[in-house]
């Protein structure tokens, strides 16, 4: 019988685990060791947890590579670490990066403040003006960075088109796919060179670990690994073990996030006090067609604007009982945040308004609770708004 390729949920649970022998533990041990015994007189790779070759780190990386369809992957100490190291793997002082302007606020600060200090220039492109990508190209442009779906408007970028441009100009294409996870979207299948995750979010899924990941070719991931070793960004083995445990349920968790996301967004759009719902699964979303074509699910992330603006949003937040006011996303519990105080705090109100994120914009990360309970809590919040 020809061997079927295992489905993504199976891969997330088993990785490349061979059938277990009698008495073997079903759950992997945690190798909470900073170092490993070296053979005498050997030039073989030294095993040291900061080098990213602890068994817990390796198991996890292998699992993500299989899910993203990449040759290699690596986990590091945070999503910001993953973004920084992925870029340092492809950029040198004097190089220029073209980045989408629709990115997480921390990433924006990394590019505009830290990269400037390293002599790496960054131009921000408004993806709604496709011509800007070519217009802002320079002789020293070496890479393109985008986030898709974006935070917090859930806009979709056309990675295939960008990959065409990157290939024609000899640039590396880096994609932050945190909001999608490999269950909903795999950027490498659409021509990206490196995919970046804040594993703090959906990959781990339980709001109890800070981590990041990068997946791509063996050569590029080896570059990331070298930068990780020298900039000291390795992931602790216990954190790696927790993420592996979290990733085992990535398939069913994303199924549920996708279903709840669509149900709640559809309900919200019908409420009189709601001005606008940003969810790519809704026909009203600017990128619905592209999203329906390229995504396997629309996730549990929903952007919300209320008729009463910022004051109404404040009243709504205080009325929630189940929905927790906290930054971050992708966990089992539903969280709500205001991007003006969290991910987009570094932007001026005018910059935020221009980016389509007015004061009072609420970002919901819908968790795994019963959707009826979430709708009841949302109704409570809207009644107070
Ligand atoms: C899309 C995106 N990328 C990267 C990050 C940074 O991740 P971390 O907080 O794990 O460093 C975040 C954090 O919110 C994010 O939303």
Short mmCIF file of C-alpha atoms and ligand atoms in Angstrom, two decimals:
data_model
loop_
_atom_site.label_atom_id
_atom_site.label_comp_id
_atom_site.label_asym_id
_atom_site.label_seq_id
_atom_site.Cartn_x
_atom_site.Cartn_y
_atom_site.Cartn_z
CA UNK A 1 0.00 0.00 0.00
CA UNK A 2 1.49 3.44 -0.89
CA UNK A 3 2.39 5.40 2.26
CA UNK A 4 0.11 8.36 2.90
CA UNK A 5 1.68 11.62 4.07
CA UNK A 6 0.41 12.06 7.64
CA UNK A 7 -2.02 14.92 8.24
CA UNK A 8 -0.93 18.04 10.09
CA UNK A 9 -2.62 17.14 13.39
CA UNK A 10 -0.83 13.77 13.34
CA UNK A 11 2.49 15.46 12.63
CA UNK A 12 1.88 17.98 15.43
CA UNK A 13 1.33 15.09 17.87
CA UNK A 14 3.96 12.59 16.74
CA UNK A 15 6.62 14.43 14.74
CA UNK A 16 8.92 11.74 13.38
CA UNK A 17 8.65 9.58 16.52
CA UNK A 18 9.33 5.91 15.62
CA UNK A 19 7.02 3.33 17.24
CA UNK A 20 7.80 3.36 20.97
CA UNK A 21 9.64 0.45 22.57
CA UNK A 22 8.28 -1.34 25.65
CA UNK A 23 8.71 0.76 28.83
CA UNK A 24 9.57 3.92 26.90
CA UNK A 25 7.80 7.00 28.28
CA UNK A 26 4.91 8.19 26.12
CA UNK A 27 5.66 11.83 26.95
CA UNK A 28 9.24 12.97 26.28
CA UNK A 29 11.58 13.66 29.19
CA UNK A 30 12.82 17.20 29.84
CA UNK A 31 16.59 17.41 29.36
CA UNK A 32 17.02 20.20 31.90
CA UNK A 33 20.75 20.26 31.33
CA UNK A 34 22.87 23.15 30.13
CA UNK A 35 25.60 20.83 28.83
CA UNK A 36 26.28 17.24 27.68
CA UNK A 37 29.27 14.92 28.01
CA UNK A 38 31.76 15.33 25.14
CA UNK A 39 33.65 12.34 23.72
CA UNK A 40 37.43 12.69 24.15
CA UNK A 41 39.44 13.98 21.20
CA UNK A 42 36.36 14.44 19.00
CA UNK A 43 35.67 17.20 16.49
CA UNK A 44 31.96 16.34 16.58
CA UNK A 45 29.47 19.10 17.35
CA UNK A 46 29.60 20.11 21.02
CA UNK A 47 26.24 19.72 22.72
CA UNK A 48 25.38 22.81 24.76
CA UNK A 49 21.88 24.17 25.32
CA UNK A 50 22.78 27.72 24.21
CA UNK A 51 23.70 26.23 20.81
CA UNK A 52 20.12 25.05 20.29
CA UNK A 53 21.06 21.33 20.15
CA UNK A 54 19.43 20.19 23.40
CA UNK A 55 17.08 17.25 22.54
CA UNK A 56 13.99 19.21 23.64
CA UNK A 57 14.93 22.09 21.35
CA UNK A 58 15.65 19.73 18.44
CA UNK A 59 12.39 17.76 18.77
CA UNK A 60 10.40 20.97 18.73
CA UNK A 61 12.24 22.45 15.75
CA UNK A 62 11.74 19.24 13.76
CA UNK A 63 8.01 19.35 14.44
CA UNK A 64 7.63 22.93 13.22
CA UNK A 65 9.73 22.23 10.10
CA UNK A 66 7.41 19.35 9.23
CA UNK A 67 4.34 21.52 9.73
CA UNK A 68 5.68 24.45 7.71
CA UNK A 69 7.05 22.15 4.99
CA UNK A 70 10.59 23.49 5.48
CA UNK A 71 14.00 21.80 5.54
CA UNK A 72 14.80 23.22 8.95
CA UNK A 73 13.49 25.29 11.86
CA UNK A 74 14.75 26.73 15.12
CA UNK A 75 13.13 27.98 18.31
CA UNK A 76 14.52 30.95 20.24
CA UNK A 77 13.76 32.91 23.40
CA UNK A 78 10.94 35.14 22.07
CA UNK A 79 9.03 36.18 18.96
CA UNK A 80 11.04 39.42 18.91
CA UNK A 81 14.21 37.32 19.08
CA UNK A 82 13.00 35.27 16.10
CA UNK A 83 12.26 38.41 14.06
CA UNK A 84 15.60 40.02 14.94
CA UNK A 85 17.68 36.90 14.24
CA UNK A 86 15.87 36.04 10.99
CA UNK A 87 16.69 39.52 9.69
CA UNK A 88 20.27 39.45 10.96
CA UNK A 89 20.66 36.19 9.01
CA UNK A 90 19.94 37.97 5.71
CA UNK A 91 20.98 41.60 6.32
CA UNK A 92 24.33 43.31 6.98
CA UNK A 93 25.20 46.89 7.92
CA UNK A 94 24.61 49.07 4.86
CA UNK A 95 21.74 46.90 3.61
CA UNK A 96 18.17 48.08 3.14
CA UNK A 97 14.96 46.31 4.16
CA UNK A 98 11.52 46.89 2.64
CA UNK A 99 8.90 46.23 5.29
CA UNK A 100 5.14 46.35 5.24
CA UNK A 101 3.89 49.20 7.43
CA UNK A 102 1.20 46.89 8.83
CA UNK A 103 3.31 45.20 11.49
CA UNK A 104 3.40 44.58 15.22
CA UNK A 105 4.55 47.70 17.11
CA UNK A 106 7.54 45.91 18.68
CA UNK A 107 8.76 44.83 15.24
CA UNK A 108 8.36 48.40 13.99
CA UNK A 109 10.51 49.71 16.86
CA UNK A 110 13.11 46.99 16.25
CA UNK A 111 13.37 48.09 12.61
CA UNK A 112 13.29 51.85 13.09
CA UNK A 113 15.33 52.12 16.30
CA UNK A 114 17.64 49.08 16.67
CA UNK A 115 18.30 48.34 13.00
CA UNK A 116 19.11 52.04 12.46
CA UNK A 117 21.77 51.70 15.17
CA UNK A 118 23.25 48.74 13.26
CA UNK A 119 23.34 50.68 9.98
CA UNK A 120 20.46 48.72 8.43
CA UNK A 121 17.98 51.03 6.69
CA UNK A 122 14.28 50.20 6.68
CA UNK A 123 11.53 51.69 4.48
CA UNK A 124 7.90 51.11 5.39
CA UNK A 125 5.51 50.36 2.55
CA UNK A 126 1.75 50.82 2.59
CA UNK A 127 0.63 47.45 1.16
CA UNK A 128 -2.58 49.05 -0.14
CA UNK A 129 -0.37 50.86 -2.65
CA UNK A 130 1.20 47.95 -4.47
CA UNK A 131 3.41 50.21 -6.58
CA UNK A 132 5.26 51.38 -3.44
CA UNK A 133 7.07 48.03 -3.17
CA UNK A 134 8.88 48.64 -6.43
CA UNK A 135 9.01 52.41 -5.91
CA UNK A 136 10.91 52.10 -2.64
CA UNK A 137 13.41 49.49 -3.88
CA UNK A 138 17.04 50.61 -3.63
CA UNK A 139 20.31 49.24 -4.98
CA UNK A 140 21.12 47.96 -1.45
CA UNK A 141 17.69 46.40 -0.79
CA UNK A 142 18.25 42.82 0.34
CA UNK A 143 14.98 41.66 1.89
CA UNK A 144 11.22 42.14 2.21
CA UNK A 145 9.32 41.61 5.47
CA UNK A 146 5.57 41.27 5.91
CA UNK A 147 3.14 40.08 8.52
CA UNK A 148 0.02 38.24 7.33
CA UNK A 149 -2.70 38.16 8.61
CA UNK A 150 -1.84 41.53 10.13
CA UNK A 151 -2.17 42.76 13.67
CA UNK A 152 -4.84 44.02 14.49
CA UNK A 153 -6.82 44.55 11.24
CA UNK A 154 -6.41 40.96 10.02
CA UNK A 155 -5.47 42.20 6.54
CA UNK A 156 -4.02 39.58 4.17
CA UNK A 157 -0.94 40.23 2.07
CA UNK A 158 -0.41 38.51 -1.26
CA UNK A 159 2.74 36.51 -0.48
CA UNK A 160 2.84 34.93 -3.95
CA UNK A 161 3.00 38.32 -5.63
CA UNK A 162 5.68 39.50 -3.19
CA UNK A 163 7.64 36.28 -3.78
CA UNK A 164 7.61 37.05 -7.51
CA UNK A 165 9.02 40.53 -6.83
CA UNK A 166 11.61 39.15 -4.38
CA UNK A 167 12.74 36.49 -6.86
CA UNK A 168 13.03 39.01 -9.70
CA UNK A 169 15.12 41.38 -7.55
CA UNK A 170 17.17 38.72 -5.71
CA UNK A 171 15.71 39.54 -2.29
CA UNK A 172 14.87 37.32 0.68
CA UNK A 173 11.17 37.27 1.63
CA UNK A 174 10.43 36.95 5.36
CA UNK A 175 6.88 36.41 6.63
CA UNK A 176 5.61 36.66 10.20
CA UNK A 177 2.86 34.03 10.25
CA UNK A 178 2.06 34.20 13.98
CA UNK A 179 -1.66 34.87 13.45
CA UNK A 180 -2.14 31.96 11.03
CA UNK A 181 0.03 29.10 12.34
CA UNK A 182 0.89 26.32 9.87
CA UNK A 183 -2.61 24.92 10.39
CA UNK A 184 -4.16 27.90 8.58
CA UNK A 185 -1.38 29.06 6.23
CA UNK A 186 2.12 28.01 5.19
CA UNK A 187 4.01 30.97 3.66
CA UNK A 188 6.85 28.80 2.30
CA UNK A 189 4.34 27.07 0.00
CA UNK A 190 3.67 30.51 -1.49
CA UNK A 191 7.31 31.38 -2.12
CA UNK A 192 8.55 32.91 1.17
CA UNK A 193 12.14 32.18 2.22
CA UNK A 194 11.76 32.37 5.99
CA UNK A 195 8.67 32.10 8.18
CA UNK A 196 8.70 33.69 11.62
CA UNK A 197 6.44 32.97 14.62
CA UNK A 198 5.89 34.36 18.04
CA UNK A 199 5.51 30.87 19.55
CA UNK A 200 4.24 32.67 22.66
CA UNK A 201 0.90 32.79 20.84
CA UNK A 202 -0.98 29.99 19.07
CA UNK A 203 1.93 27.54 18.72
CA UNK A 204 2.21 27.18 22.50
CA UNK A 205 -1.39 28.17 23.04
CA UNK A 206 -1.55 28.37 26.82
CA UNK A 207 -0.25 31.87 27.68
CA UNK A 208 2.54 30.42 29.82
CA UNK A 209 5.71 30.63 27.70
CA UNK A 210 7.60 33.34 25.78
CA UNK A 211 9.26 31.94 22.64
CA UNK A 212 9.80 32.45 18.94
CA UNK A 213 10.59 30.33 15.91
CA UNK A 214 12.02 30.60 12.40
CA UNK A 215 11.62 28.01 9.61
CA UNK A 216 13.16 27.85 6.15
CA UNK A 217 16.03 26.34 4.18
CA UNK A 218 18.86 24.50 5.95
CA UNK A 219 21.27 27.26 4.90
CA UNK A 220 19.20 30.18 6.19
CA UNK A 221 18.24 28.43 9.44
CA UNK A 222 21.95 27.64 10.01
CA UNK A 223 22.60 31.40 9.70
CA UNK A 224 19.83 32.08 12.23
CA UNK A 225 21.38 29.45 14.53
CA UNK A 226 24.80 31.16 14.41
CA UNK A 227 23.24 34.52 15.27
CA UNK A 228 21.21 32.85 18.03
CA UNK A 229 24.32 31.33 19.61
CA UNK A 230 26.23 34.60 19.59
CA UNK A 231 23.38 36.89 20.62
CA UNK A 232 22.41 34.41 23.36
CA UNK A 233 18.79 33.76 22.39
CA UNK A 234 18.39 30.01 23.04
CA UNK A 235 15.15 28.63 24.44
CA UNK A 236 15.17 26.97 27.85
CA UNK A 237 14.53 23.16 27.65
CA UNK A 238 11.53 23.35 29.97
CA UNK A 239 9.97 26.05 27.77
CA UNK A 240 10.70 23.84 24.73
CA UNK A 241 8.96 20.91 26.43
CA UNK A 242 5.93 23.06 27.26
CA UNK A 243 5.66 24.28 23.67
CA UNK A 244 5.92 20.72 22.35
CA UNK A 245 3.07 19.77 24.67
CA UNK A 246 1.08 22.79 23.49
CA UNK A 247 1.76 22.06 19.81
CA UNK A 248 0.33 18.55 20.13
CA UNK A 249 -3.13 20.12 20.27
CA UNK A 250 -2.47 22.81 17.65
CA UNK A 251 -4.76 21.08 15.11
CA UNK A 252 -7.92 20.80 17.24
CA UNK A 253 -7.22 24.14 18.93
CA UNK A 254 -7.01 25.97 15.59
CA UNK A 255 -10.16 24.18 14.34
CA UNK A 256 -12.00 25.48 17.37
CA UNK A 257 -10.48 29.00 17.17
CA UNK A 258 -11.49 29.11 13.49
CA UNK A 259 -15.07 28.04 14.20
CA UNK A 260 -15.52 30.35 17.19
CA UNK A 261 -13.92 33.23 15.28
CA UNK A 262 -16.40 32.96 12.44
CA UNK A 263 -19.42 32.49 14.74
CA UNK A 264 -18.53 35.42 17.00
CA UNK A 265 -17.53 37.77 14.14
CA UNK A 266 -20.81 36.98 12.34
CA UNK A 267 -22.79 37.67 15.55
CA UNK A 268 -20.88 40.90 16.29
CA UNK A 269 -21.53 42.26 12.80
CA UNK A 270 -25.28 42.12 13.48
CA UNK A 271 -25.14 44.18 16.72
CA UNK A 272 -26.45 47.76 16.64
CA UNK A 273 -23.63 49.15 18.82
CA UNK A 274 -20.91 47.70 16.58
CA UNK A 275 -19.57 49.98 13.87
CA UNK A 276 -17.20 47.56 12.20
CA UNK A 277 -15.87 44.04 12.60
CA UNK A 278 -12.48 43.12 11.14
CA UNK A 279 -12.41 39.40 10.41
CA UNK A 280 -11.14 37.90 7.13
CA UNK A 281 -13.85 35.23 7.19
CA UNK A 282 -16.55 37.90 6.74
CA UNK A 283 -17.58 38.93 3.22
CA UNK A 284 -17.30 42.57 4.42
CA UNK A 285 -13.53 42.24 5.05
CA UNK A 286 -11.26 44.02 2.56
CA UNK A 287 -9.27 40.85 1.85
CA UNK A 288 -12.01 38.24 2.16
CA UNK A 289 -11.46 36.83 -1.34
CA UNK A 290 -7.72 36.39 -0.91
CA UNK A 291 -8.23 35.00 2.60
CA UNK A 292 -10.79 32.46 1.38
CA UNK A 293 -8.38 31.39 -1.38
CA UNK A 294 -5.17 30.99 0.63
CA UNK A 295 -6.15 30.28 4.24
CA UNK A 296 -7.36 26.97 5.66
CA UNK A 297 -9.09 28.87 8.50
CA UNK A 298 -9.55 32.47 9.63
CA UNK A 299 -8.36 32.06 13.26
CA UNK A 300 -9.82 33.45 16.48
CA UNK A 301 -8.54 37.02 16.07
CA UNK A 302 -11.25 39.66 15.65
CA UNK A 303 -10.92 43.46 15.46
CA UNK A 304 -13.86 45.51 16.70
CA UNK A 305 -14.91 49.17 16.44
CA UNK A 306 -17.91 50.41 18.42
CA UNK A 307 -20.39 53.09 17.39
CA UNK A 308 -19.62 55.00 20.61
CA UNK A 309 -15.83 55.06 20.02
CA UNK A 310 -13.23 55.07 22.79
CA UNK A 311 -15.60 55.86 25.69
CA UNK A 312 -17.95 53.05 24.73
CA UNK A 313 -14.98 50.69 24.40
CA UNK A 314 -13.89 51.61 27.94
CA UNK A 315 -17.35 50.85 29.35
CA UNK A 316 -17.54 47.62 27.38
CA UNK A 317 -14.16 46.41 28.70
CA UNK A 318 -15.17 47.02 32.31
CA UNK A 319 -18.41 45.06 31.91
CA UNK A 320 -16.81 41.82 30.68
CA UNK A 321 -16.69 39.01 33.25
CA UNK A 322 -15.22 36.16 31.25
CA UNK A 323 -13.17 38.04 28.67
CA UNK A 324 -9.88 39.13 30.23
CA UNK A 325 -8.27 42.50 29.57
CA UNK A 326 -4.67 41.56 28.73
CA UNK A 327 -2.24 41.88 25.82
CA UNK A 328 -1.04 38.87 23.81
CA UNK A 329 -3.14 36.32 21.94
CA UNK A 330 -3.55 32.74 20.83
CA UNK A 331 -4.20 31.16 24.24
CA UNK A 332 -7.03 28.94 25.44
CA UNK A 333 -8.62 31.88 27.28
CA UNK A 334 -10.26 34.82 25.51
CA UNK A 335 -8.29 38.06 25.82
CA UNK A 336 -9.15 41.59 24.77
CA UNK A 337 -6.75 44.49 24.34
CA UNK A 338 -6.70 48.02 22.99
CA UNK A 339 -3.84 48.27 20.45
CA UNK A 340 -3.38 51.98 21.33
CA UNK A 341 -2.11 50.90 24.78
CA UNK A 342 -0.33 47.70 23.72
CA UNK A 343 0.98 46.59 20.32
CA UNK A 344 0.62 50.04 18.70
CA UNK A 345 1.45 52.28 21.68
CA UNK A 346 4.58 53.57 19.93
CA UNK A 347 2.51 55.17 17.14
CA UNK A 348 0.96 58.64 17.49
CA UNK A 349 -2.89 58.78 17.47
CA UNK A 350 -2.68 60.28 13.97
CA UNK A 351 -0.43 57.45 12.75
CA UNK A 352 -2.80 54.90 14.26
CA UNK A 353 -5.85 56.56 12.70
CA UNK A 354 -4.07 56.60 9.33
CA UNK A 355 -3.35 52.88 9.79
CA UNK A 356 -7.09 52.25 10.36
CA UNK A 357 -6.79 51.71 14.13
CA UNK A 358 -8.85 54.50 15.74
CA UNK A 359 -8.88 55.03 19.51
CA UNK A 360 -11.34 52.59 21.01
CA UNK A 361 -10.38 49.79 18.62
CA UNK A 362 -10.66 46.46 20.47
CA UNK A 363 -8.70 43.36 19.55
CA UNK A 364 -10.21 40.08 20.63
CA UNK A 365 -8.26 36.84 20.81
CA UNK A 366 -11.07 34.33 21.09
CA UNK A 367 -10.13 31.30 23.16
CA UNK A 368 -11.56 27.83 23.48
CA UNK A 369 -14.49 28.60 25.79
CA UNK A 370 -18.02 27.65 24.65
CA UNK A 371 -18.92 30.24 21.98
CA UNK A 372 -22.34 30.81 23.62
CA UNK A 373 -20.59 31.95 26.81
CA UNK A 374 -18.37 34.31 24.85
CA UNK A 375 -21.36 35.77 23.01
CA UNK A 376 -23.17 36.23 26.33
CA UNK A 377 -20.16 38.12 27.73
CA UNK A 378 -19.85 40.20 24.57
CA UNK A 379 -23.58 41.05 24.80
CA UNK A 380 -22.99 42.15 28.41
CA UNK A 381 -20.12 44.38 27.29
CA UNK A 382 -22.11 45.87 24.41
CA UNK A 383 -25.10 46.56 26.67
CA UNK A 384 -22.80 48.71 28.84
CA UNK A 385 -21.09 50.39 25.86
C1 LIG B 1 2.62 39.28 15.02
C2 LIG B 1 3.60 39.31 16.15
N1 LIG B 1 4.90 39.03 15.91
C3 LIG B 1 5.82 39.04 16.90
C4 LIG B 1 5.46 39.33 18.19
C5 LIG B 1 6.53 39.32 19.28
O1 LIG B 1 6.42 38.14 20.00
P1 LIG B 1 6.98 37.91 21.49
O2 LIG B 1 6.11 38.70 22.42
O3 LIG B 1 6.90 36.42 21.67
O4 LIG B 1 8.39 38.41 21.51
C6 LIG B 1 4.14 39.60 18.50
C7 LIG B 1 3.74 39.91 19.90
O5 LIG B 1 2.64 40.31 20.18
C8 LIG B 1 3.17 39.60 17.44
O6 LIG B 1 1.87 39.86 17.68
#
